[in-house]
Amino acid sequence: MTKFNGFKIVLTGDESLVSTYHHTYLGFASGLPMDVFPSILGNFIFPTLSDERGRMKTSQYGLCKIEAALLDNGFSRNDVAIVDPRKLDRAIGSETRVLGISVLDPLGINYGTALLRVALSLMGVETRLQSYMSWATMKIFNSDVVKRYRSRIKVVVGGQGVWEIVDSGLQQRLGIDCIVEGEGELIAPRIFRMVLDGMKIPRYVKGSPVPVDKIPVIRTPSRGIVEVTRGCGRGCLFCNPTLLMFRTIPIEKVVREVMVNVAGGERNITLHSEDFLRYGSTSLLPNEEKVVELLSRVMKAPGVDDVSIDFVTASTALVNPRLVKIISDMLGLSDRNMSIIQMGIESASPRIIKMIAPGKPKPFSYEEWPRIVEDAVALLNECGWWICATIIINLPQETVEDIEMNIKLLERLEHYNVFIFPLPFIPSGSLRKSKDMMKTHKDLNTRNLELIALSIYDAIKKIKSLSKHLVAKAPIGVKQFLGALLYVASAIGLKRIQRFALDNIATYFPRSATH
C-alpha cells in the first residue's frame, strides 16, 4: 500500500468557521473574546466532522465551492480535500503544495465581534484577549505541521475577512503568499494550477463576479446550506463590491446541491440568499412564480426534512405580502412552529439610508423606510418568523437626530418578535478607502452606548425565552446542556445590563425590569 504523504491541495478554515455548531444558532459565540470564552470550550461548542485523514464530511459553504471549482477544472479528488483544522497534521505532508485558508474575521475586528466587546463592557466585563475565531485562525498559521513543510507550501487566503489582512498590512507577517479578495471560483483554480506547475503566483488577486453558468455545484455537504441567489444589487456602500451583481442560481443546480447535502446526512436545508424573495427576478420586485417553484422543488426533494430561509429585505417583503404568506403556509410556520430569518435595517434615519444604502427602500422612498421596516416585521411575525435584524451605528456623519430615530424604532419594535443588534461601524466594502469613514467603536458616544444597552437588554430577554428553540436541532443530551447554558448566560447578562441601566440610563428601562 502506497504511503500517504498528504493531499496536494489542502483547504481549511478555523474550527469555529467549519463547525456544525450542533445544528444550533450558536455560531455567534466565535466572536466572543477568550477572556469569557476560553479555548477549552471550543471542542464542545464547535464540533467538526471528518474522517481519519481529516477530510471533512460537511463543511463551510465557501470552502465547498472552492473545492468544487478545483474539481471542475481538472484537479483530482485524491489531491484536493477540505480538511478539519484540528487534523492538519494528518492531511499535510511532503506532497502538499497548497494550503488554502478561508477567513471570516481573522483579526477579530468585524461588526459582530465589536458589538460583543461593547456589550460585555456594558455588563462590566473588561476584555483584553482576542476573539475565539481570531485565535483559531492564527492557530492554523502557526501550526507545527504548517511550519514543518512551509518551504514546500504556498499559503493562499480568501474569504469574507481578507480585507482585514489587506488593510492591516499583515500579509507578510502571517506568511501569506497570495490573497484572493472577492469571488474565488474562477481565479482560485488558476492560482493553484500555477503553484503545482512551479510558477510564481501574485501576492494579491481580485476575484470578479462569477457568471451563473460558471458557479460550480458542491461535492462536499455544506451543513445544509444551499445558495439560491448571489449578490443583491441594491448598492449598499458597506457591502462587498462583488455582491452588487444580483444572480439567480438555476433550480436544477439548487436541487443538486440539496441532494449532495441529503446524501451526507444533512436533511435540514437552509436556502441562502441576500434576499430570498427576489429569486428568479430581473428587477427589485419578486417573481412569485419562480419563488414558489423553487421552494416546492426543494421541499419535495427526497430526504429533505425541513427547509428554512436565511435572509429577506424589508422592502421586498412588503411589496408582495401575499407571497410572504404563501411561503409561510408552504413551510408550515405558525406561533408554535416558528423560524428565524435575518434582515438588515441598517438605520432608521432616511438621511443615513440615502447616504449608505440608497437602494434599500426601493421601490419605496427613503422617507418611508422606518414604516417599511416596522410593517415588514409585523408581516413576518404574523407569518411565523422571528427576525434577527441589524442596524449600523456610529457612522462619522451620524447626528443626534439619526441616533434618536434608531432609538425610537427600537422602542416601537420592542413588542415584536425581533432581535435588533446595533453594529458599531467599521469601514468595509466601498467605504474602506474613505478617510471620512475611519472611525471605530472606541469613539461611541453616550447615546449610542445607551442604544446598544437597550437593544442588548431586549435581545437577551427574548433569547432567554427562546433558549430551547435556539438549540432544538442539537442531539438530545447536547440540547439539554446548551439550552440550560444559554438560559443561564442570558439570565446573568440581563442582571448585568440592568445594573448598567440603574447606574447610567435607568430612565430608559421599565421600572419592573430593573428590580
Coordinates of C-alpha atoms in Angstrom, one line a residue:
M1 CA 0.0 0.0 0.0
T2 CA 1.3 3.4 -1.0
K3 CA 2.3 5.6 1.9
F4 CA 0.1 8.7 2.3
N5 CA 2.2 11.9 2.2
G6 CA -0.6 14.5 2.4
F7 CA -3.1 16.0 0.0
K8 CA -1.5 18.2 -2.7
I9 CA -4.1 20.8 -2.0
V10 CA -5.5 21.3 1.5
L11 CA -8.5 23.7 2.0
T12 CA -9.4 24.7 5.5
G13 CA -10.8 27.3 7.8
D14 CA -10.8 27.9 11.6
E15 CA -12.7 25.4 13.7
S16 CA -15.5 27.8 14.5
L17 CA -16.0 28.6 10.8
V18 CA -16.2 25.0 9.7
S19 CA -18.1 23.7 12.7
T20 CA -21.6 22.1 12.6
Y21 CA -22.5 24.1 15.8
H22 CA -24.6 21.0 16.7
H23 CA -27.1 22.4 14.2
T24 CA -27.9 25.3 16.5
Y25 CA -27.7 29.1 16.3
L26 CA -24.6 29.3 18.5
G27 CA -22.1 30.3 15.8
F28 CA -22.1 33.8 17.1
A29 CA -20.1 32.6 20.1
S30 CA -17.0 32.5 17.9
G31 CA -16.9 36.3 18.2
L32 CA -16.6 36.2 22.0
P33 CA -13.2 37.3 23.4
M34 CA -11.3 34.5 25.1
D35 CA -11.5 36.3 28.4
V36 CA -15.0 34.9 28.6
F37 CA -14.8 32.0 26.1
P38 CA -11.7 30.0 26.8
S39 CA -10.3 27.6 24.2
I40 CA -11.4 24.6 26.4
L41 CA -15.0 25.3 25.3
G42 CA -14.2 25.1 21.6
N43 CA -14.3 21.4 21.1
F44 CA -17.7 21.2 22.7
I45 CA -19.4 24.3 21.2
F46 CA -17.7 24.0 17.8
P47 CA -17.7 20.3 16.8
T48 CA -16.4 19.2 13.4
L49 CA -17.0 16.1 11.4
S50 CA -14.1 14.5 9.5
D51 CA -12.5 11.1 8.6
E52 CA -9.2 9.7 9.9
R53 CA -7.2 11.7 7.3
G54 CA -9.0 14.9 8.2
R55 CA -11.2 15.2 5.1
M56 CA -14.4 16.9 6.3
K57 CA -17.8 15.2 5.9
T58 CA -19.6 18.5 6.0
S59 CA -18.1 22.0 6.0
Q60 CA -18.4 25.7 5.4
Y61 CA -20.1 26.6 2.1
G62 CA -17.4 28.8 0.7
L63 CA -14.8 26.0 1.0
C64 CA -17.2 23.6 -0.6
K65 CA -17.5 26.0 -3.6
I66 CA -13.7 26.3 -4.0
E67 CA -13.3 22.6 -3.8
A68 CA -16.0 22.1 -6.5
A69 CA -14.3 24.8 -8.7
L70 CA -11.0 22.9 -8.5
L71 CA -12.6 19.6 -9.3
D72 CA -14.5 21.1 -12.3
N73 CA -11.1 22.4 -13.6
G74 CA -9.4 19.0 -13.7
F75 CA -8.0 18.6 -10.2
S76 CA -8.4 15.1 -8.7
R77 CA -10.4 14.5 -5.6
N78 CA -7.5 12.4 -4.4
D79 CA -5.4 15.5 -4.5
V80 CA -7.9 18.0 -3.1
A81 CA -9.5 17.9 0.3
I82 CA -11.4 20.2 2.7
V83 CA -9.6 19.4 5.9
D84 CA -10.6 19.7 9.6
P85 CA -8.3 22.3 11.1
R86 CA -7.9 20.1 14.2
K87 CA -6.4 17.3 11.9
L88 CA -4.0 19.3 9.7
D89 CA -1.1 17.1 10.9
R90 CA -2.8 14.1 9.3
A91 CA -3.6 15.9 5.9
I92 CA -0.4 17.9 5.3
G93 CA 2.7 16.1 4.3
S94 CA 5.7 16.1 1.9
E95 CA 3.3 16.0 -1.1
T96 CA 1.3 19.1 0.0
R97 CA 1.9 22.1 -2.2
V98 CA -1.0 24.5 -1.5
L99 CA -2.7 25.4 1.8
G100 CA -5.9 27.4 1.1
I101 CA -7.4 29.1 4.1
S102 CA -10.8 30.7 4.3
V103 CA -11.1 33.5 6.8
L104 CA -14.2 35.4 8.2
D105 CA -12.8 37.5 11.0
P106 CA -9.1 36.7 11.3
L107 CA -8.2 39.7 13.4
G108 CA -11.3 39.8 15.5
I109 CA -12.4 43.3 14.4
N110 CA -15.6 42.8 12.4
Y111 CA -19.1 44.2 13.2
G112 CA -20.3 41.3 15.3
T113 CA -17.1 41.0 17.4
A114 CA -17.1 44.7 18.0
L115 CA -20.7 44.6 19.3
L116 CA -19.9 41.7 21.6
R117 CA -17.0 43.6 23.1
V118 CA -19.1 46.7 23.7
A119 CA -21.9 44.6 25.1
L120 CA -19.6 42.9 27.5
S121 CA -18.1 46.2 28.6
L122 CA -21.6 47.5 29.4
M123 CA -22.0 44.4 31.6
G124 CA -18.9 45.4 33.5
V125 CA -16.8 42.7 31.8
E126 CA -13.4 44.1 30.6
T127 CA -11.9 42.1 27.7
R128 CA -8.3 42.2 26.5
L129 CA -7.8 38.9 24.7
Q130 CA -8.6 38.2 21.0
S131 CA -11.8 36.6 19.9
Y132 CA -12.1 32.8 19.7
M133 CA -12.3 33.0 15.9
S134 CA -9.2 35.1 15.6
W135 CA -7.3 32.8 17.9
A136 CA -8.4 29.7 16.0
T137 CA -7.4 31.3 12.7
M138 CA -4.0 32.2 14.0
K139 CA -3.6 28.6 15.2
I140 CA -3.7 27.5 11.6
F141 CA -1.0 29.9 10.5
N142 CA 1.2 28.9 13.5
S143 CA 0.6 25.2 13.5
D144 CA 3.6 22.9 13.8
V145 CA 2.8 21.0 10.6
V146 CA 2.5 24.1 8.5
K147 CA 5.8 25.3 9.8
R148 CA 7.4 21.9 9.2
Y149 CA 6.5 21.9 5.5
R150 CA 6.4 25.7 5.0
S151 CA 9.3 25.7 2.4
R152 CA 7.2 23.4 0.1
I153 CA 3.8 25.0 0.6
K154 CA 2.2 28.1 -0.8
V155 CA -0.4 29.7 1.5
V156 CA -3.4 31.2 -0.3
V157 CA -6.0 33.0 1.7
G158 CA -9.5 34.0 0.7
G159 CA -12.9 34.6 2.2
Q160 CA -15.1 37.4 3.5
G161 CA -12.5 38.5 6.1
V162 CA -9.4 39.0 3.9
W163 CA -10.0 42.8 3.9
E164 CA -8.8 42.8 7.5
I165 CA -5.4 41.3 6.5
V166 CA -5.1 43.6 3.4
D167 CA -5.9 46.8 5.2
S168 CA -3.8 46.0 8.3
G169 CA -0.7 45.1 6.1
L170 CA -0.2 41.8 7.9
Q171 CA 0.1 39.6 4.8
Q172 CA 3.9 39.1 5.0
R173 CA 3.9 38.8 8.8
L174 CA 1.3 36.0 8.6
G175 CA 3.3 34.2 5.8
I176 CA 0.6 34.5 3.2
D177 CA 1.9 34.0 -0.4
C178 CA -1.3 35.1 -2.1
I179 CA -4.6 36.8 -1.1
V180 CA -7.7 36.3 -3.1
E181 CA -10.3 39.0 -2.5
G182 CA -13.7 38.7 -4.0
E183 CA -15.3 35.6 -5.6
G184 CA -12.9 32.8 -5.9
E185 CA -14.4 30.1 -8.2
L186 CA -12.7 31.4 -11.4
I187 CA -9.4 32.7 -10.0
A188 CA -8.6 30.0 -7.4
P189 CA -8.1 27.1 -9.9
R190 CA -5.7 29.3 -11.9
I191 CA -3.6 30.2 -8.8
F192 CA -3.5 26.7 -7.6
R193 CA -2.5 25.3 -11.0
M194 CA 0.3 27.9 -11.2
V195 CA 1.6 26.6 -7.8
L196 CA 1.6 23.0 -9.0
D197 CA 3.3 24.0 -12.2
G198 CA 6.1 25.7 -10.3
M199 CA 5.1 29.2 -11.5
K200 CA 5.4 32.4 -9.4
I201 CA 2.0 33.5 -8.1
P202 CA 0.8 37.1 -7.5
R203 CA 0.7 38.4 -3.9
Y204 CA -2.8 39.7 -4.4
V205 CA -5.6 39.0 -6.9
K206 CA -9.2 40.2 -7.1
G207 CA -11.8 37.7 -8.0
S208 CA -14.5 39.1 -10.3
P209 CA -18.2 38.1 -10.1
V210 CA -18.7 34.6 -11.4
P211 CA -21.3 34.1 -14.2
V212 CA -24.1 31.8 -13.2
D213 CA -23.1 29.1 -15.6
K214 CA -19.6 29.0 -14.1
I215 CA -20.7 28.7 -10.4
P216 CA -19.9 25.1 -9.6
V217 CA -22.1 22.5 -7.8
I218 CA -20.6 21.4 -4.5
R219 CA -19.4 17.9 -3.9
T220 CA -19.0 18.0 -0.1
P221 CA -22.1 18.6 2.1
S222 CA -22.3 22.2 3.3
R223 CA -24.1 21.8 6.6
G224 CA -27.4 22.0 4.7
I225 CA -26.8 25.5 3.4
V226 CA -27.5 25.9 -0.3
E227 CA -27.1 29.2 -2.3
V228 CA -30.1 30.2 -4.4
T229 CA -29.1 33.7 -5.3
R230 CA -25.8 35.6 -5.2
G231 CA -25.4 39.3 -4.7
C232 CA -28.0 41.9 -4.1
G233 CA -27.7 44.9 -6.4
R234 CA -29.2 47.5 -4.1
G235 CA -25.9 49.4 -3.9
C236 CA -25.1 49.5 -0.2
L237 CA -21.7 51.1 0.2
F238 CA -20.6 49.0 3.1
C239 CA -21.1 45.8 1.1
N240 CA -18.5 43.7 -0.7
P241 CA -18.5 45.2 -4.3
T242 CA -18.9 41.7 -5.9
L243 CA -22.3 41.4 -4.2
L244 CA -23.6 44.4 -6.2
M245 CA -24.3 42.0 -9.1
F246 CA -27.5 40.0 -8.4
R247 CA -27.6 36.5 -9.9
T248 CA -30.2 33.7 -9.6
I249 CA -28.9 30.1 -9.4
P250 CA -30.9 27.7 -11.7
I251 CA -33.3 25.4 -9.8
E252 CA -31.6 22.3 -11.1
K253 CA -28.3 23.4 -9.6
V254 CA -30.0 24.2 -6.3
V255 CA -31.7 20.8 -6.2
R256 CA -28.4 19.0 -7.0
E257 CA -26.7 20.7 -4.0
V258 CA -29.7 19.9 -1.8
M259 CA -29.2 16.2 -2.7
V260 CA -25.5 16.4 -2.0
N261 CA -26.4 17.5 1.5
V262 CA -29.1 14.9 2.0
A263 CA -26.7 12.2 0.8
G264 CA -24.2 13.4 3.5
G265 CA -26.9 13.3 6.2
E266 CA -27.8 17.0 6.1
R267 CA -31.6 16.8 5.9
N268 CA -32.4 20.3 7.2
I269 CA -31.9 22.7 4.3
T270 CA -31.3 26.4 4.6
L271 CA -31.8 28.3 1.3
H272 CA -29.1 31.0 1.4
S273 CA -29.7 34.4 -0.3
E274 CA -29.2 38.1 0.3
D275 CA -32.9 38.5 -0.5
F276 CA -34.8 35.2 -1.0
L277 CA -38.0 36.9 -2.3
R278 CA -36.2 38.1 -5.3
Y279 CA -35.3 34.6 -6.5
G280 CA -35.8 34.5 -10.3
S281 CA -36.5 38.2 -10.6
T282 CA -34.7 40.6 -13.0
S283 CA -35.8 43.6 -11.0
L284 CA -36.3 44.6 -7.4
L285 CA -39.8 43.1 -7.5
P286 CA -40.5 39.5 -6.6
N287 CA -41.1 36.8 -9.2
E288 CA -43.8 35.0 -7.3
E289 CA -44.0 32.0 -9.7
K290 CA -40.2 31.4 -9.6
V291 CA -40.1 31.7 -5.8
V292 CA -42.9 29.2 -5.3
E293 CA -41.5 26.8 -7.9
L294 CA -38.1 26.8 -6.2
L295 CA -39.5 26.2 -2.7
S296 CA -41.8 23.5 -3.9
R297 CA -39.0 21.6 -5.7
V298 CA -36.7 21.8 -2.7
M299 CA -39.4 20.7 -0.2
K300 CA -40.2 17.7 -2.5
A301 CA -36.6 16.6 -2.8
P302 CA -36.2 13.0 -1.4
G303 CA -34.8 13.0 2.1
V304 CA -35.4 16.7 3.0
D305 CA -37.0 17.0 6.5
D306 CA -37.0 20.8 6.9
V307 CA -36.5 23.9 4.8
S308 CA -35.7 27.4 6.1
I309 CA -34.8 30.8 4.6
D310 CA -31.9 32.9 5.9
F311 CA -32.4 36.4 4.7
V312 CA -35.0 38.9 3.5
T313 CA -35.2 42.6 2.7
A314 CA -38.0 44.6 4.3
S315 CA -39.0 46.4 1.1
T316 CA -39.2 43.2 -0.9
A317 CA -41.4 41.5 1.7
L318 CA -43.7 44.5 1.9
V319 CA -44.1 44.9 -1.8
N320 CA -45.7 41.4 -2.0
P321 CA -47.3 40.4 1.3
R322 CA -49.2 37.7 -0.4
L323 CA -46.0 35.9 -1.4
V324 CA -44.7 36.1 2.2
K325 CA -47.9 34.4 3.4
I326 CA -47.8 31.7 0.6
I327 CA -44.2 30.8 1.6
S328 CA -45.2 30.7 5.3
D329 CA -48.0 28.3 4.5
M330 CA -45.7 26.1 2.4
L331 CA -43.2 25.9 5.2
G332 CA -45.9 25.2 7.8
L333 CA -44.9 28.2 10.0
S334 CA -47.0 29.3 12.9
D335 CA -46.7 30.6 16.5
R336 CA -45.8 27.1 17.6
N337 CA -43.6 26.3 14.6
M338 CA -41.6 29.5 14.1
S339 CA -38.4 30.1 12.1
I340 CA -35.7 32.8 12.4
I341 CA -34.8 35.0 9.4
Q342 CA -32.3 37.8 9.1
M343 CA -32.9 41.4 8.0
G344 CA -30.6 44.3 7.5
I345 CA -32.3 47.5 8.8
E346 CA -29.0 49.5 8.6
S347 CA -30.6 52.7 10.0
A348 CA -33.9 54.2 10.9
S349 CA -32.8 57.5 9.5
P350 CA -33.9 58.2 5.9
R351 CA -30.9 60.5 5.6
I352 CA -28.4 57.8 6.6
I353 CA -30.1 55.2 4.4
K354 CA -29.9 57.6 1.4
M355 CA -26.2 58.0 2.1
I356 CA -25.0 54.4 2.6
A357 CA -27.8 52.1 1.3
P358 CA -29.5 54.0 -1.5
G359 CA -31.3 51.0 -3.0
K360 CA -32.5 49.5 0.3
P361 CA -36.1 51.0 0.4
K362 CA -36.8 50.7 -3.3
P363 CA -39.5 50.7 -4.8
F364 CA -40.5 52.8 -1.8
S365 CA -39.0 56.2 -0.8
Y366 CA -36.2 56.9 1.7
E367 CA -38.7 58.8 3.9
E368 CA -40.9 55.7 4.2
W369 CA -38.1 53.4 5.4
P370 CA -38.9 53.4 9.1
R371 CA -42.5 52.5 8.4
I372 CA -41.4 49.9 5.8
V373 CA -39.3 48.2 8.4
E374 CA -42.0 48.1 11.1
D375 CA -44.7 46.9 8.7
A376 CA -42.3 44.2 7.3
V377 CA -41.5 43.0 10.8
A378 CA -45.2 42.8 11.7
L379 CA -45.9 40.9 8.4
L380 CA -43.2 38.4 9.0
N381 CA -44.2 37.9 12.7
E382 CA -47.8 37.3 11.5
C383 CA -46.5 34.6 9.1
G384 CA -44.4 32.7 11.7
W385 CA -40.9 34.3 11.5
W386 CA -38.8 35.8 14.2
I387 CA -36.4 38.4 12.8
C388 CA -32.7 38.8 13.6
A389 CA -32.1 42.4 12.5
T390 CA -29.1 44.7 12.4
I391 CA -28.5 48.4 12.3
I392 CA -25.2 50.2 11.8
I393 CA -24.4 52.9 14.3
N394 CA -21.7 55.4 14.9
L395 CA -21.2 56.5 11.3
P396 CA -18.9 59.5 11.1
Q397 CA -21.7 61.6 9.6
E398 CA -24.3 60.4 12.1
T399 CA -26.1 63.1 14.1
V400 CA -28.0 63.1 17.3
E401 CA -31.2 63.1 15.3
D402 CA -30.2 60.0 13.5
I403 CA -29.4 58.2 16.8
E404 CA -32.8 59.3 18.2
M405 CA -34.5 57.8 15.1
N406 CA -32.8 54.5 15.8
I407 CA -33.9 54.5 19.4
K408 CA -37.5 55.3 18.5
L409 CA -37.6 52.5 16.1
L410 CA -36.1 50.1 18.7
E411 CA -38.9 51.2 21.1
R412 CA -41.6 50.7 18.5
L413 CA -40.3 47.2 17.8
E414 CA -39.8 46.1 21.4
H415 CA -43.1 44.2 21.5
Y416 CA -42.5 42.4 18.2
N417 CA -40.7 39.1 17.7
V418 CA -37.4 40.7 16.6
F419 CA -33.9 40.9 17.9
I420 CA -32.1 44.1 16.9
F421 CA -28.3 44.2 17.1
P422 CA -26.6 47.6 16.6
L423 CA -23.3 47.0 14.9
P424 CA -20.6 49.6 15.6
F425 CA -19.5 51.0 12.2
I426 CA -16.3 49.6 10.7
P427 CA -15.3 50.8 7.2
S428 CA -15.9 48.0 4.8
G429 CA -16.9 47.4 1.2
S430 CA -16.8 50.6 -0.9
L431 CA -16.2 52.7 2.3
R432 CA -12.8 51.1 3.2
K433 CA -10.8 53.7 1.3
S434 CA -12.8 56.7 2.5
K435 CA -10.9 58.8 5.0
D436 CA -14.1 60.3 6.3
M437 CA -15.2 56.8 7.4
M438 CA -12.1 55.9 9.5
K439 CA -13.8 55.8 12.9
T440 CA -14.0 52.9 15.3
H441 CA -16.3 51.7 18.1
K442 CA -14.0 53.2 20.6
D443 CA -15.5 56.6 19.7
L444 CA -19.0 55.6 20.6
N445 CA -20.9 58.5 22.2
T446 CA -23.1 58.1 25.3
R447 CA -26.4 58.0 23.4
N448 CA -25.2 55.2 21.1
L449 CA -24.0 53.2 24.2
E450 CA -27.5 53.6 25.6
L451 CA -28.9 52.4 22.3
I452 CA -26.7 49.3 22.5
A453 CA -27.7 48.7 26.1
L454 CA -31.4 48.9 25.3
S455 CA -31.1 46.6 22.3
I456 CA -29.0 44.1 24.1
Y457 CA -31.3 44.1 27.0
D458 CA -34.3 43.5 24.8
A459 CA -32.5 40.8 22.8
I460 CA -31.3 38.9 25.8
K461 CA -34.8 38.9 27.2
K462 CA -36.1 37.3 24.0
I463 CA -33.1 34.9 23.7
K464 CA -33.8 33.7 27.2
S465 CA -37.4 32.9 26.3
L466 CA -36.3 31.2 23.1
S467 CA -33.3 29.3 24.6
K468 CA -34.9 25.9 23.9
H469 CA -35.8 26.7 20.3
L470 CA -32.3 28.0 19.5
V471 CA -30.8 24.6 20.3
A472 CA -33.8 22.5 19.3
K473 CA -32.0 20.6 16.5
A474 CA -29.0 19.5 18.6
P475 CA -28.7 15.9 19.8
I476 CA -30.8 15.3 22.9
G477 CA -28.1 15.4 25.6
V478 CA -26.3 18.3 23.9
K479 CA -29.6 20.1 23.5
Q480 CA -30.4 20.0 27.2
F481 CA -26.9 21.2 28.2
L482 CA -26.7 24.0 25.6
G483 CA -30.3 25.1 26.4
A484 CA -29.5 25.4 30.1
L485 CA -26.2 27.1 29.4
L486 CA -27.9 29.7 27.1
Y487 CA -30.6 30.3 29.6
V488 CA -28.2 30.8 32.5
A489 CA -25.9 33.0 30.4
S490 CA -29.0 35.1 29.3
A491 CA -30.1 35.5 33.0
I492 CA -26.6 36.7 34.0
G493 CA -26.5 39.0 31.1
L494 CA -29.8 40.5 32.0
K495 CA -28.7 41.2 35.6
R496 CA -25.5 42.9 34.4
I497 CA -27.3 45.0 31.8
Q498 CA -29.9 46.0 34.5
R499 CA -27.1 47.1 36.8
F500 CA -25.7 49.3 34.0
A501 CA -29.2 50.7 33.5
L502 CA -29.6 51.6 37.1
D503 CA -26.2 53.3 37.2
N504 CA -26.5 55.1 33.9
I505 CA -29.8 55.1 32.0
A506 CA -32.5 53.8 34.3
T507 CA -35.0 56.3 32.9
Y508 CA -34.9 54.4 29.6
F509 CA -35.8 51.0 31.1
P510 CA -39.2 50.0 32.5
R511 CA -39.0 50.1 36.3
S512 CA -40.2 46.5 36.6
A513 CA -37.3 45.3 34.5
T514 CA -34.7 46.8 36.9
H515 CA -36.0 45.4 40.2

